[in-house]
Short mmCIF file of C-alpha atoms in Angstrom, two decimals:
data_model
loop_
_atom_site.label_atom_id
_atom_site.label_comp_id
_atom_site.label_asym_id
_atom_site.label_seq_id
_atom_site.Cartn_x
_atom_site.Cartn_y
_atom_site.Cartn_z
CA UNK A 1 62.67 35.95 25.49
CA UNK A 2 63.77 37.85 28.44
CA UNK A 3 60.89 39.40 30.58
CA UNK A 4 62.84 42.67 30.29
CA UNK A 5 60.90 43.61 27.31
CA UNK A 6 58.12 45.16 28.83
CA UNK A 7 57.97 48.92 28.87
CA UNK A 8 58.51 51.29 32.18
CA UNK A 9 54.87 52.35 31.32
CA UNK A 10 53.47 49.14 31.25
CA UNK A 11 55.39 48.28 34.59
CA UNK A 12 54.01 51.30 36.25
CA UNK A 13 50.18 50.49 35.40
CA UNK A 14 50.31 46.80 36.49
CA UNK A 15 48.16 46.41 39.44
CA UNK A 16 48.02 49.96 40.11
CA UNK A 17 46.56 53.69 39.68
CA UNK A 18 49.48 55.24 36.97
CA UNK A 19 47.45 58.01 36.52
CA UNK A 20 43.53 59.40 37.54
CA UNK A 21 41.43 57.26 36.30
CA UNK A 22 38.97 59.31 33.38
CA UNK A 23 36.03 60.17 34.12
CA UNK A 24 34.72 57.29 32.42
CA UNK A 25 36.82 54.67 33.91
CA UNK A 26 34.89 56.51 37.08
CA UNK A 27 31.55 55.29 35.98
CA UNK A 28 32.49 52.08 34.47
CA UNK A 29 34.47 50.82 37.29
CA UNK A 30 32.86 52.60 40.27
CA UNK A 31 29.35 53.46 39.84
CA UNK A 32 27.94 50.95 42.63
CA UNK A 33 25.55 48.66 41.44
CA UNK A 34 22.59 47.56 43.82
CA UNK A 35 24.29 44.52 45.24
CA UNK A 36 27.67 46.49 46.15
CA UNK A 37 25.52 49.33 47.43
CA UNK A 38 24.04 46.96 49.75
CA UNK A 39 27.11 45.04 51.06
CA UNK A 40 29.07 48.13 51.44
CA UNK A 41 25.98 50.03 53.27
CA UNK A 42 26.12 46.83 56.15
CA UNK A 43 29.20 48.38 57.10
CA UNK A 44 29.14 50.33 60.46
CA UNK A 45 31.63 52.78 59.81
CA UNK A 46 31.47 55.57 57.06
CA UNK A 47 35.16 54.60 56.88
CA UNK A 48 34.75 50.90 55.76
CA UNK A 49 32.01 51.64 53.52
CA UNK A 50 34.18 54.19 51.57
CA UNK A 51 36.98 51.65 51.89
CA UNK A 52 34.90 48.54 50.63
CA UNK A 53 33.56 50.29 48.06
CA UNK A 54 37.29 51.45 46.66
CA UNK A 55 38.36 48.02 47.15
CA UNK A 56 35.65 46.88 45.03
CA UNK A 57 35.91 49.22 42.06
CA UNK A 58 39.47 49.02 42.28
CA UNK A 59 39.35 44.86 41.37
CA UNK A 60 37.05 45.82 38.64
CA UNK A 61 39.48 48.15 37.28
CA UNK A 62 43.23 46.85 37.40
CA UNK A 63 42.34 43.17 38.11
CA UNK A 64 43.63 43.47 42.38
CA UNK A 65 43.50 44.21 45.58
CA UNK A 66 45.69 46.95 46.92
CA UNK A 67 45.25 45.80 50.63
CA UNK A 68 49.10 46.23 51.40
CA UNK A 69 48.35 49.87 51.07
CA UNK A 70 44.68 50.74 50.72
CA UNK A 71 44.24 54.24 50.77
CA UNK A 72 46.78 54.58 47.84
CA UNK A 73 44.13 55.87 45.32
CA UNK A 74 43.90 58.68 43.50
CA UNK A 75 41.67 61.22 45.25
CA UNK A 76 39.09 61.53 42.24
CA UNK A 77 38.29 57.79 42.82
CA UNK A 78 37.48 58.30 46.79
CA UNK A 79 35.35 61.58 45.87
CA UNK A 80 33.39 59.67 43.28
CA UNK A 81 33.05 56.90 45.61
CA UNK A 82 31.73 59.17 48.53
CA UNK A 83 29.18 61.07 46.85
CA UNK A 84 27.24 57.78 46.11
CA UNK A 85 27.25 57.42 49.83
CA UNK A 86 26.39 61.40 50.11
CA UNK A 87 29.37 61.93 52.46
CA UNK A 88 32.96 63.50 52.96
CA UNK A 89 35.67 61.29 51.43
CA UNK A 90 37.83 62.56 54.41
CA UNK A 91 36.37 59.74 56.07
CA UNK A 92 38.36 57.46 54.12
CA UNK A 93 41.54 58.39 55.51
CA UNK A 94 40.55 56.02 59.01
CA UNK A 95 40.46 53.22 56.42
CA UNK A 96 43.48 51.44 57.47
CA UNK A 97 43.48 52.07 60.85
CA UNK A 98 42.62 48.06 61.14
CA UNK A 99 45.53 46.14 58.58
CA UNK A 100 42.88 42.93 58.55
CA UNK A 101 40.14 45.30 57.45
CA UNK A 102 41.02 45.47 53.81
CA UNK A 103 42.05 41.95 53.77
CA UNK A 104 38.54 40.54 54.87
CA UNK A 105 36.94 42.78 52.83
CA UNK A 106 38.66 41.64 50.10
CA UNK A 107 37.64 37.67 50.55
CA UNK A 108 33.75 39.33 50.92
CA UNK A 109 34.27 40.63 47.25
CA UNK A 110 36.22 37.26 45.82
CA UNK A 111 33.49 35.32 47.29
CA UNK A 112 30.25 37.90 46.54
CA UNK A 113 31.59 38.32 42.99
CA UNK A 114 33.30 35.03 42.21
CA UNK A 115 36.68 36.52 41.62
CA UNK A 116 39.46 33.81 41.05
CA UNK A 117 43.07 33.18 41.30
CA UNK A 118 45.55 33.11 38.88
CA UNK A 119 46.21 29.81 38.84
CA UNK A 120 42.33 29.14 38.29
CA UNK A 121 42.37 30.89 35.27
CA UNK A 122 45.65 30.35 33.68
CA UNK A 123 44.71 27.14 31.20
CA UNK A 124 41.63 29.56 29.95
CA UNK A 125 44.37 32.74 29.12
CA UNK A 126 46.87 30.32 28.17
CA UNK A 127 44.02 28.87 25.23
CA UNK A 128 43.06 32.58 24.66
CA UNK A 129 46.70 33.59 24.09
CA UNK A 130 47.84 30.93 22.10
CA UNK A 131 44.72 31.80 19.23
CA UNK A 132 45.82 35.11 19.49
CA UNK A 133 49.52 34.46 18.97
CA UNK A 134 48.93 32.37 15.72
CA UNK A 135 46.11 34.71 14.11
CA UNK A 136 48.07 38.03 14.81
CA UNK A 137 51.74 39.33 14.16
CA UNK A 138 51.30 41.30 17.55
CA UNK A 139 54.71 41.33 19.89
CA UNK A 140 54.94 40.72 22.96
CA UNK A 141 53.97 44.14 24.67
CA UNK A 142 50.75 43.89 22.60
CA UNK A 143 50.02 40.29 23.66
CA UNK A 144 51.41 41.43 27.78
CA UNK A 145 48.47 43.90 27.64
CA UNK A 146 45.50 41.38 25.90
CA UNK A 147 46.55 39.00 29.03
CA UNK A 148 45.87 41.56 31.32
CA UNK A 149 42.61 42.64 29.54
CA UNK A 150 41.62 39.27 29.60
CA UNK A 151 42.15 38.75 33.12
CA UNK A 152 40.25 41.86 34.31
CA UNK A 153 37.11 40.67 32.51
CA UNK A 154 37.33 37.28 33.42
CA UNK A 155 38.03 38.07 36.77
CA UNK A 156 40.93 36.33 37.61
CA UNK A 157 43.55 38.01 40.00
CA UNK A 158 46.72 39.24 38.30
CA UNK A 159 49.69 37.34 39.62
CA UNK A 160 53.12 39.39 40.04
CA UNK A 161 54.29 41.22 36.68
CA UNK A 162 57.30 38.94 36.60
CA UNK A 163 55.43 35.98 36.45
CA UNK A 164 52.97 37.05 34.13
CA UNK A 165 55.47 38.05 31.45
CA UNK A 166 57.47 35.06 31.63
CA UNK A 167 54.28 33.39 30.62
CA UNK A 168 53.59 35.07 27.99
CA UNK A 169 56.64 35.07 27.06
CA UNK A 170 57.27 31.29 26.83
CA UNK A 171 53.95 31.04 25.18
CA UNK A 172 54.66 32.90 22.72
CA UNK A 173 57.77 31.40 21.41
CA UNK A 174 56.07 27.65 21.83
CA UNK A 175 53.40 29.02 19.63
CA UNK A 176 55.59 30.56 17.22
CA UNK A 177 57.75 27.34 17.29
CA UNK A 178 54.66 25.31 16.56
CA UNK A 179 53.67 27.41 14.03
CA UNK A 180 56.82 27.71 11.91
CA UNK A 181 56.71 23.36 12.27
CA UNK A 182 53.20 23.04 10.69
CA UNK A 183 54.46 25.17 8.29
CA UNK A 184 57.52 23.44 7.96
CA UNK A 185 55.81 20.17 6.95
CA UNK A 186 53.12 21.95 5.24
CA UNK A 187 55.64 22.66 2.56
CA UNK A 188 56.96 19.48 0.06
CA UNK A 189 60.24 18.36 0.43
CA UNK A 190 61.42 19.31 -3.21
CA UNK A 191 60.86 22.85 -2.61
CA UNK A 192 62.00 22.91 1.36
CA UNK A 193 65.66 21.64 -0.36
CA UNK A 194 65.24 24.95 -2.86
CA UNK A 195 64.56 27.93 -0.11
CA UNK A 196 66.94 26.21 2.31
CA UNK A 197 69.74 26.40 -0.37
CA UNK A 198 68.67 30.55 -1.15
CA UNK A 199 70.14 31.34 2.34
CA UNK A 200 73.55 29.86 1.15
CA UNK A 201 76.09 32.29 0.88
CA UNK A 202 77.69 31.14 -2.68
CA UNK A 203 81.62 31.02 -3.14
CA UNK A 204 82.50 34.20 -4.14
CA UNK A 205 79.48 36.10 -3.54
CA UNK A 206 78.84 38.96 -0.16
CA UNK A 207 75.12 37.95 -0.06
CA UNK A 208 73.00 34.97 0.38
CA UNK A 209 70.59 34.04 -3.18
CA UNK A 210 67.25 35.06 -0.88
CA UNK A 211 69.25 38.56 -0.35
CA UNK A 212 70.32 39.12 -3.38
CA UNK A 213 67.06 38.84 -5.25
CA UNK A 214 65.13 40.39 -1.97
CA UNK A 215 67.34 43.81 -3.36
CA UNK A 216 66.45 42.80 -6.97
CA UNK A 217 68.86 44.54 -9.80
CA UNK A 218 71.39 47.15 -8.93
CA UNK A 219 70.87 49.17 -12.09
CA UNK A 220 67.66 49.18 -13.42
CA UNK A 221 67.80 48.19 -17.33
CA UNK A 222 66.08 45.86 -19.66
CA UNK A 223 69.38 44.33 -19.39
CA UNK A 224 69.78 44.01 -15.50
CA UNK A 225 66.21 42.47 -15.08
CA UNK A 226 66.35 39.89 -17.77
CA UNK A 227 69.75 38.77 -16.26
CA UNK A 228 68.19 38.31 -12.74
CA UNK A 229 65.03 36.53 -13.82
CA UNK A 230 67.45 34.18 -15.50
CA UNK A 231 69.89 33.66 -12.69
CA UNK A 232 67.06 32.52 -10.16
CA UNK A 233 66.21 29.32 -9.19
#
């Protein structure tokens, strides 16, 4: 399956702010906890505290860095952030004044918060996926979205949308192919023969056996229905 069947919406979120967050996604994602109070606080400059702080709920939130372009956060996110530290978010604007800044500071989280990369955590989605695909008639949008769930909470980096939905992708149709084989064999040989032969076309008929009783009589009758419970297999 081509990795064209994600939605624009879905490509817009990936790794980034679509929209303000709520103000719940405020609290879950940056309330500061004790630990990133403190490593954010050793910071000399009200700049890089507001800036290692962002960096850190963002992570939390969609799963990355955005140290190509750091300040790009919606402005609710930098208030929030800045009245925990009971200062101006203007500050924040000096944030990338230093390119390396955001980078370092974004090892110091990885390291303080054990945050992985993809390839690190691939084998565990790849097991999580694969359960999912053969318990659930979900697409692949739906299972797109539980990969990226499940790599926010595990806290593995997301990799580049392309790659992750060619993954998913392929998984999905090795699962499905897997599953449709067990089944396959599941079934006895007798009765494989019959269902193979209802998607036979018959000579002189428009419509496969399977289609034609899928559709069931034409004219409901006594009649009608006794004739096609006789004529099946």
């Amino acid at each position: 399956m081509p990795v064209e069947y994600l939605s624009a919406e879905q490509e817009a979120r990936y790794g980034r702010f679509a929209t303000e967050p709520s103000p719940g996604e405020l609290e879950q994602f940056f309330r500061l906890d004790p630990k990133a109070l403190e490593l954010a606080r050793a910071k000399r400059r009200l700049a890089t505290r507001l800036g290692w702080a962002v960096q850190w709920g963002t992570v939390r939130m969609l799963g990355t860095f955005l140290t190509e372009d750091p300040t790009a956060v919606p402005a609710s996110v930098v208030q929030f952030v800045a009245e925990q530290f009971g200062t101006d978010d203007e500050h924040f604007a000096g944030y990338g004044a230093r390119s390396l800044t955001a980078y370092e500071h974004a090892w110091e989280i990885r390291s303080e918060y054990g945050y992985r990369d993809f390839a690190a955590g691939e084998a565990g989605l790849r097991e999580f996926l694969a359960a999912r695909v053969w318990s659930s008639p979900e697409g692949p949008r739906a299972v797109f979205d539980r990969a990226v769930v499940w790599l926010v909470n595990n806290r593995v980096l997301l990799p580049g949308v392309t790659t992750l939905a060619r993954m998913v992708a392929a998984l999905r149709q090795e699962e499905n192919d897997r599953l449709h084989a067990t089944l396959y064999e599941a079934v006895p040989y007798d009765l494989r023969t019959v269902m193979v032969r209802l998607l036979e076309v018959p000579e002189k008929k428009r419509v496969s056996e399977l289609e034609r009783l899928r559709l069931g009589p034409m004219r409901v009758s006594g009649r009608a229905m006794e004739l096609a419970a006789w004529q099946a297999p």
